[in-house]
JSON list of C-alpha atoms in Angstrom, two decimals:
[
{"chain": "A", "resi": 19, "resn": "VAL", "atom": "CA", "xyz": [161.76, 46.57, 43.92]},
{"chain": "A", "resi": 20, "resn": "ILE", "atom": "CA", "xyz": [163.72, 45.02, 41.06]},
{"chain": "A", "resi": 21, "resn": "PHE", "atom": "CA", "xyz": [164.59, 41.31, 41.25]},
{"chain": "A", "resi": 22, "resn": "ARG", "atom": "CA", "xyz": [167.30, 40.00, 38.90]},
{"chain": "A", "resi": 23, "resn": "ASP", "atom": "CA", "xyz": [168.73, 36.55, 38.23]},
{"chain": "A", "resi": 24, "resn": "VAL", "atom": "CA", "xyz": [166.63, 34.67, 40.79]},
{"chain": "A", "resi": 25, "resn": "GLU", "atom": "CA", "xyz": [167.20, 30.88, 40.98]},
{"chain": "A", "resi": 26, "resn": "GLU", "atom": "CA", "xyz": [164.37, 29.98, 43.38]},
{"chain": "A", "resi": 27, "resn": "ASP", "atom": "CA", "xyz": [161.25, 32.02, 44.25]},
{"chain": "A", "resi": 28, "resn": "ALA", "atom": "CA", "xyz": [161.82, 35.78, 44.37]},
{"chain": "A", "resi": 29, "resn": "ILE", "atom": "CA", "xyz": [158.88, 36.17, 46.79]},
{"chain": "A", "resi": 30, "resn": "THR", "atom": "CA", "xyz": [157.05, 33.46, 48.72]},
{"chain": "A", "resi": 31, "resn": "VAL", "atom": "CA", "xyz": [153.89, 34.72, 50.39]},
{"chain": "A", "resi": 32, "resn": "ASP", "atom": "CA", "xyz": [152.16, 32.99, 53.30]},
{"chain": "A", "resi": 33, "resn": "GLU", "atom": "CA", "xyz": [150.05, 35.99, 54.32]},
{"chain": "A", "resi": 34, "resn": "ASN", "atom": "CA", "xyz": [148.12, 38.78, 52.65]},
{"chain": "A", "resi": 35, "resn": "ILE", "atom": "CA", "xyz": [150.17, 41.16, 50.54]},
{"chain": "A", "resi": 36, "resn": "SER", "atom": "CA", "xyz": [150.09, 43.74, 47.76]},
{"chain": "A", "resi": 37, "resn": "ILE", "atom": "CA", "xyz": [152.92, 43.71, 45.27]},
{"chain": "A", "resi": 38, "resn": "THR", "atom": "CA", "xyz": [152.98, 46.70, 42.91]},
{"chain": "A", "resi": 39, "resn": "ASN", "atom": "CA", "xyz": [155.34, 48.43, 40.50]},
{"chain": "A", "resi": 40, "resn": "SER", "atom": "CA", "xyz": [158.12, 45.81, 40.76]},
{"chain": "A", "resi": 41, "resn": "GLU", "atom": "CA", "xyz": [160.21, 44.13, 38.08]},
{"chain": "A", "resi": 42, "resn": "PHE", "atom": "CA", "xyz": [161.34, 40.53, 37.85]},
{"chain": "A", "resi": 43, "resn": "TRP", "atom": "CA", "xyz": [164.15, 39.60, 35.43]},
{"chain": "A", "resi": 44, "resn": "PHE", "atom": "CA", "xyz": [165.54, 36.15, 34.54]},
{"chain": "A", "resi": 45, "resn": "CYS", "atom": "CA", "xyz": [163.82, 34.09, 37.27]},
{"chain": "A", "resi": 46, "resn": "ASN", "atom": "CA", "xyz": [164.50, 30.38, 36.68]},
{"chain": "A", "resi": 47, "resn": "ASP", "atom": "CA", "xyz": [161.70, 29.27, 39.00]},
{"chain": "A", "resi": 48, "resn": "LYS", "atom": "CA", "xyz": [158.68, 31.23, 40.22]},
{"chain": "A", "resi": 49, "resn": "CYS", "atom": "CA", "xyz": [158.75, 34.99, 40.66]},
{"chain": "A", "resi": 50, "resn": "ILE", "atom": "CA", "xyz": [155.85, 35.14, 43.12]},
{"chain": "A", "resi": 51, "resn": "GLN", "atom": "CA", "xyz": [154.51, 32.06, 44.90]},
{"chain": "A", "resi": 52, "resn": "MET", "atom": "CA", "xyz": [151.53, 32.41, 47.22]},
{"chain": "A", "resi": 53, "resn": "ASN", "atom": "CA", "xyz": [150.87, 29.82, 49.91]},
{"chain": "A", "resi": 54, "resn": "ARG", "atom": "CA", "xyz": [147.67, 30.32, 51.91]},
{"chain": "A", "resi": 55, "resn": "ALA", "atom": "CA", "xyz": [147.38, 33.95, 50.78]},
{"chain": "A", "resi": 56, "resn": "ASN", "atom": "CA", "xyz": [144.01, 35.67, 51.01]},
{"chain": "A", "resi": 57, "resn": "LYS", "atom": "CA", "xyz": [143.16, 39.01, 49.40]},
{"chain": "A", "resi": 58, "resn": "ALA", "atom": "CA", "xyz": [146.60, 39.29, 47.79]},
{"chain": "A", "resi": 59, "resn": "THR", "atom": "CA", "xyz": [146.95, 41.84, 44.99]},
{"chain": "A", "resi": 60, "resn": "ILE", "atom": "CA", "xyz": [149.58, 41.73, 42.24]},
{"chain": "A", "resi": 61, "resn": "THR", "atom": "CA", "xyz": [149.33, 44.96, 40.20]},
{"chain": "A", "resi": 62, "resn": "ASN", "atom": "CA", "xyz": [151.37, 46.84, 37.60]},
{"chain": "A", "resi": 63, "resn": "ASN", "atom": "CA", "xyz": [154.47, 44.62, 37.74]},
{"chain": "A", "resi": 64, "resn": "LYS", "atom": "CA", "xyz": [156.76, 43.60, 34.89]},
{"chain": "A", "resi": 65, "resn": "PHE", "atom": "CA", "xyz": [158.10, 40.09, 34.37]},
{"chain": "A", "resi": 66, "resn": "TYR", "atom": "CA", "xyz": [160.89, 39.47, 31.83]},
{"chain": "A", "resi": 67, "resn": "TYR", "atom": "CA", "xyz": [162.41, 36.14, 30.72]},
{"chain": "A", "resi": 68, "resn": "THR", "atom": "CA", "xyz": [160.94, 34.10, 33.56]},
{"chain": "A", "resi": 69, "resn": "THR", "atom": "CA", "xyz": [159.77, 30.51, 33.88]},
{"chain": "A", "resi": 70, "resn": "SER", "atom": "CA", "xyz": [156.68, 31.02, 36.05]},
{"chain": "A", "resi": 71, "resn": "ALA", "atom": "CA", "xyz": [155.65, 34.54, 37.04]},
{"chain": "A", "resi": 72, "resn": "VAL", "atom": "CA", "xyz": [152.69, 34.25, 39.46]},
{"chain": "A", "resi": 73, "resn": "LEU", "atom": "CA", "xyz": [151.66, 30.98, 41.15]},
{"chain": "A", "resi": 74, "resn": "ALA", "atom": "CA", "xyz": [148.88, 30.56, 43.71]},
{"chain": "A", "resi": 75, "resn": "ASN", "atom": "CA", "xyz": [148.99, 27.48, 45.93]},
{"chain": "A", "resi": 76, "resn": "TYR", "atom": "CA", "xyz": [146.15, 27.44, 48.44]},
{"chain": "A", "resi": 77, "resn": "GLY", "atom": "CA", "xyz": [145.28, 31.10, 47.92]},
{"chain": "A", "resi": 78, "resn": "TYR", "atom": "CA", "xyz": [141.86, 32.75, 47.71]},
{"chain": "A", "resi": 79, "resn": "ASN", "atom": "CA", "xyz": [140.77, 36.17, 46.46]},
{"chain": "A", "resi": 80, "resn": "ILE", "atom": "CA", "xyz": [144.02, 36.77, 44.64]},
{"chain": "A", "resi": 81, "resn": "THR", "atom": "CA", "xyz": [143.81, 39.57, 42.10]},
{"chain": "A", "resi": 82, "resn": "VAL", "atom": "CA", "xyz": [146.36, 39.88, 39.30]},
{"chain": "A", "resi": 83, "resn": "ASN", "atom": "CA", "xyz": [145.80, 43.13, 37.38]},
{"chain": "A", "resi": 84, "resn": "SER", "atom": "CA", "xyz": [147.60, 45.24, 34.78]},
{"chain": "A", "resi": 85, "resn": "ASN", "atom": "CA", "xyz": [150.88, 43.32, 34.73]},
{"chain": "A", "resi": 86, "resn": "THR", "atom": "CA", "xyz": [153.22, 42.85, 31.77]},
{"chain": "A", "resi": 87, "resn": "PHE", "atom": "CA", "xyz": [154.80, 39.48, 30.97]},
{"chain": "A", "resi": 88, "resn": "TYR", "atom": "CA", "xyz": [157.50, 39.21, 28.30]},
{"chain": "A", "resi": 89, "resn": "LYS", "atom": "CA", "xyz": [159.06, 35.88, 27.29]},
{"chain": "A", "resi": 90, "resn": "THR", "atom": "CA", "xyz": [157.51, 34.19, 30.31]},
{"chain": "A", "resi": 91, "resn": "LYS", "atom": "CA", "xyz": [156.70, 30.48, 29.95]},
{"chain": "A", "resi": 92, "resn": "LYS", "atom": "CA", "xyz": [153.70, 30.53, 32.31]},
{"chain": "A", "resi": 93, "resn": "ALA", "atom": "CA", "xyz": [152.35, 33.93, 33.32]},
{"chain": "A", "resi": 94, "resn": "ILE", "atom": "CA", "xyz": [149.51, 33.40, 35.84]},
{"chain": "A", "resi": 95, "resn": "ARG", "atom": "CA", "xyz": [148.82, 30.04, 37.48]},
{"chain": "A", "resi": 96, "resn": "ALA", "atom": "CA", "xyz": [146.30, 28.68, 39.98]},
{"chain": "A", "resi": 97, "resn": "ARG", "atom": "CA", "xyz": [147.26, 25.30, 41.38]},
{"chain": "A", "resi": 98, "resn": "THR", "atom": "CA", "xyz": [145.25, 23.03, 43.72]},
{"chain": "A", "resi": 99, "resn": "ASN", "atom": "CA", "xyz": [141.56, 23.10, 44.51]},
{"chain": "A", "resi": 100, "resn": "ASN", "atom": "CA", "xyz": [142.26, 25.60, 47.28]},
{"chain": "A", "resi": 101, "resn": "SER", "atom": "CA", "xyz": [143.24, 28.40, 44.93]},
{"chain": "A", "resi": 102, "resn": "LEU", "atom": "CA", "xyz": [141.23, 31.11, 43.20]},
{"chain": "A", "resi": 103, "resn": "VAL", "atom": "CA", "xyz": [142.86, 33.80, 41.07]},
{"chain": "A", "resi": 104, "resn": "LYS", "atom": "CA", "xyz": [141.10, 36.70, 39.29]},
{"chain": "A", "resi": 105, "resn": "ALA", "atom": "CA", "xyz": [143.02, 38.16, 36.35]},
{"chain": "A", "resi": 106, "resn": "SER", "atom": "CA", "xyz": [142.33, 41.31, 34.31]},
{"chain": "A", "resi": 107, "resn": "GLY", "atom": "CA", "xyz": [144.18, 43.76, 32.12]},
{"chain": "A", "resi": 108, "resn": "ASN", "atom": "CA", "xyz": [147.37, 41.71, 31.86]},
{"chain": "A", "resi": 109, "resn": "LYS", "atom": "CA", "xyz": [149.58, 41.59, 28.75]},
{"chain": "A", "resi": 110, "resn": "HIS", "atom": "CA", "xyz": [151.65, 38.55, 27.82]},
{"chain": "A", "resi": 111, "resn": "THR", "atom": "CA", "xyz": [154.05, 38.57, 24.88]},
{"chain": "A", "resi": 112, "resn": "GLU", "atom": "CA", "xyz": [155.97, 35.49, 23.70]},
{"chain": "A", "resi": 113, "resn": "GLY", "atom": "CA", "xyz": [155.39, 32.58, 26.04]},
{"chain": "A", "resi": 114, "resn": "ASP", "atom": "CA", "xyz": [153.79, 29.17, 26.49]},
{"chain": "A", "resi": 115, "resn": "CYS", "atom": "CA", "xyz": [150.63, 29.88, 28.51]},
{"chain": "A", "resi": 116, "resn": "MET", "atom": "CA", "xyz": [149.01, 33.04, 29.85]},
{"chain": "A", "resi": 117, "resn": "LEU", "atom": "CA", "xyz": [146.24, 31.76, 32.16]},
{"chain": "A", "resi": 118, "resn": "SER", "atom": "CA", "xyz": [146.88, 28.32, 33.62]},
{"chain": "A", "resi": 119, "resn": "ALA", "atom": "CA", "xyz": [144.71, 26.35, 36.05]},
{"chain": "A", "resi": 120, "resn": "GLN", "atom": "CA", "xyz": [145.98, 22.97, 37.17]},
{"chain": "A", "resi": 121, "resn": "ASP", "atom": "CA", "xyz": [145.24, 20.31, 39.75]},
{"chain": "A", "resi": 122, "resn": "LYS", "atom": "CA", "xyz": [141.68, 21.62, 40.28]},
{"chain": "A", "resi": 123, "resn": "GLY", "atom": "CA", "xyz": [142.86, 25.22, 40.63]},
{"chain": "A", "resi": 124, "resn": "ARG", "atom": "CA", "xyz": [140.44, 27.97, 39.57]},
{"chain": "A", "resi": 125, "resn": "LEU", "atom": "CA", "xyz": [141.34, 31.02, 37.54]},
{"chain": "A", "resi": 126, "resn": "GLU", "atom": "CA", "xyz": [138.85, 33.68, 36.45]},
{"chain": "A", "resi": 127, "resn": "ASP", "atom": "CA", "xyz": [139.45, 35.83, 33.37]},
{"chain": "A", "resi": 128, "resn": "TRP", "atom": "CA", "xyz": [137.83, 39.19, 34.18]},
{"chain": "A", "resi": 129, "resn": "GLY", "atom": "CA", "xyz": [138.69, 40.65, 30.78]},
{"chain": "A", "resi": 130, "resn": "ASN", "atom": "CA", "xyz": [141.25, 42.72, 28.90]},
{"chain": "A", "resi": 131, "resn": "ASN", "atom": "CA", "xyz": [143.95, 40.03, 29.20]},
{"chain": "A", "resi": 132, "resn": "THR", "atom": "CA", "xyz": [145.87, 40.04, 25.94]},
{"chain": "A", "resi": 133, "resn": "ALA", "atom": "CA", "xyz": [148.28, 37.46, 24.57]},
{"chain": "A", "resi": 134, "resn": "SER", "atom": "CA", "xyz": [150.61, 38.03, 21.63]},
{"chain": "A", "resi": 135, "resn": "ASN", "atom": "CA", "xyz": [152.78, 35.22, 20.26]},
{"chain": "A", "resi": 136, "resn": "VAL", "atom": "CA", "xyz": [151.74, 33.02, 23.18]},
{"chain": "A", "resi": 137, "resn": "LYS", "atom": "CA", "xyz": [151.18, 29.31, 22.41]},
{"chain": "A", "resi": 138, "resn": "ASN", "atom": "CA", "xyz": [148.03, 29.06, 24.56]},
{"chain": "A", "resi": 139, "resn": "LYS", "atom": "CA", "xyz": [146.10, 31.87, 26.22]},
{"chain": "A", "resi": 140, "resn": "ILE", "atom": "CA", "xyz": [144.28, 29.32, 28.43]},
{"chain": "A", "resi": 141, "resn": "CYS", "atom": "CA", "xyz": [145.67, 26.05, 29.81]},
{"chain": "A", "resi": 142, "resn": "GLU", "atom": "CA", "xyz": [143.56, 23.66, 31.89]},
{"chain": "A", "resi": 143, "resn": "ILE", "atom": "CA", "xyz": [145.50, 20.73, 33.36]},
{"chain": "A", "resi": 144, "resn": "ASN", "atom": "CA", "xyz": [144.40, 17.90, 35.69]},
{"chain": "A", "resi": 145, "resn": "GLY", "atom": "CA", "xyz": [140.94, 19.29, 36.44]},
{"chain": "A", "resi": 146, "resn": "GLY", "atom": "CA", "xyz": [141.94, 22.97, 36.58]},
{"chain": "A", "resi": 147, "resn": "LYS", "atom": "CA", "xyz": [139.33, 25.43, 35.31]},
{"chain": "A", "resi": 148, "resn": "VAL", "atom": "CA", "xyz": [139.67, 28.85, 33.67]},
{"chain": "A", "resi": 149, "resn": "SER", "atom": "CA", "xyz": [136.34, 30.67, 33.47]},
{"chain": "A", "resi": 150, "resn": "ILE", "atom": "CA", "xyz": [135.44, 33.85, 31.59]},
{"chain": "A", "resi": 151, "resn": "LYS", "atom": "CA", "xyz": [133.62, 36.44, 33.72]}
]
């Protein structure tokens, strides 16, 4: 699926889901927002010129693997103490933050995440924690 020129969330997930091989272009808000998701998998997607690509609110066992982010302000985010995101093999080029944990959210870097011309690879805000596995 290709999403273009999205003003609000392109996908809002309240249940388990796998999102693969999709493209997101020019999203002003979040591309994928997960609310109460468990065992969600985001793999091999491309995000171009977006504000916030992947956001987990109250989601556990969320895996974000092998995605490409280009000119994305915030690539992968875990927000609230009820979220846990595992990230590996993602590439982020030109943005503000690659791995962001905020408001006690937890994000695990499982390796091979690369950032090029990104202001901060890791952002921890308001008690959020990014750990290296």
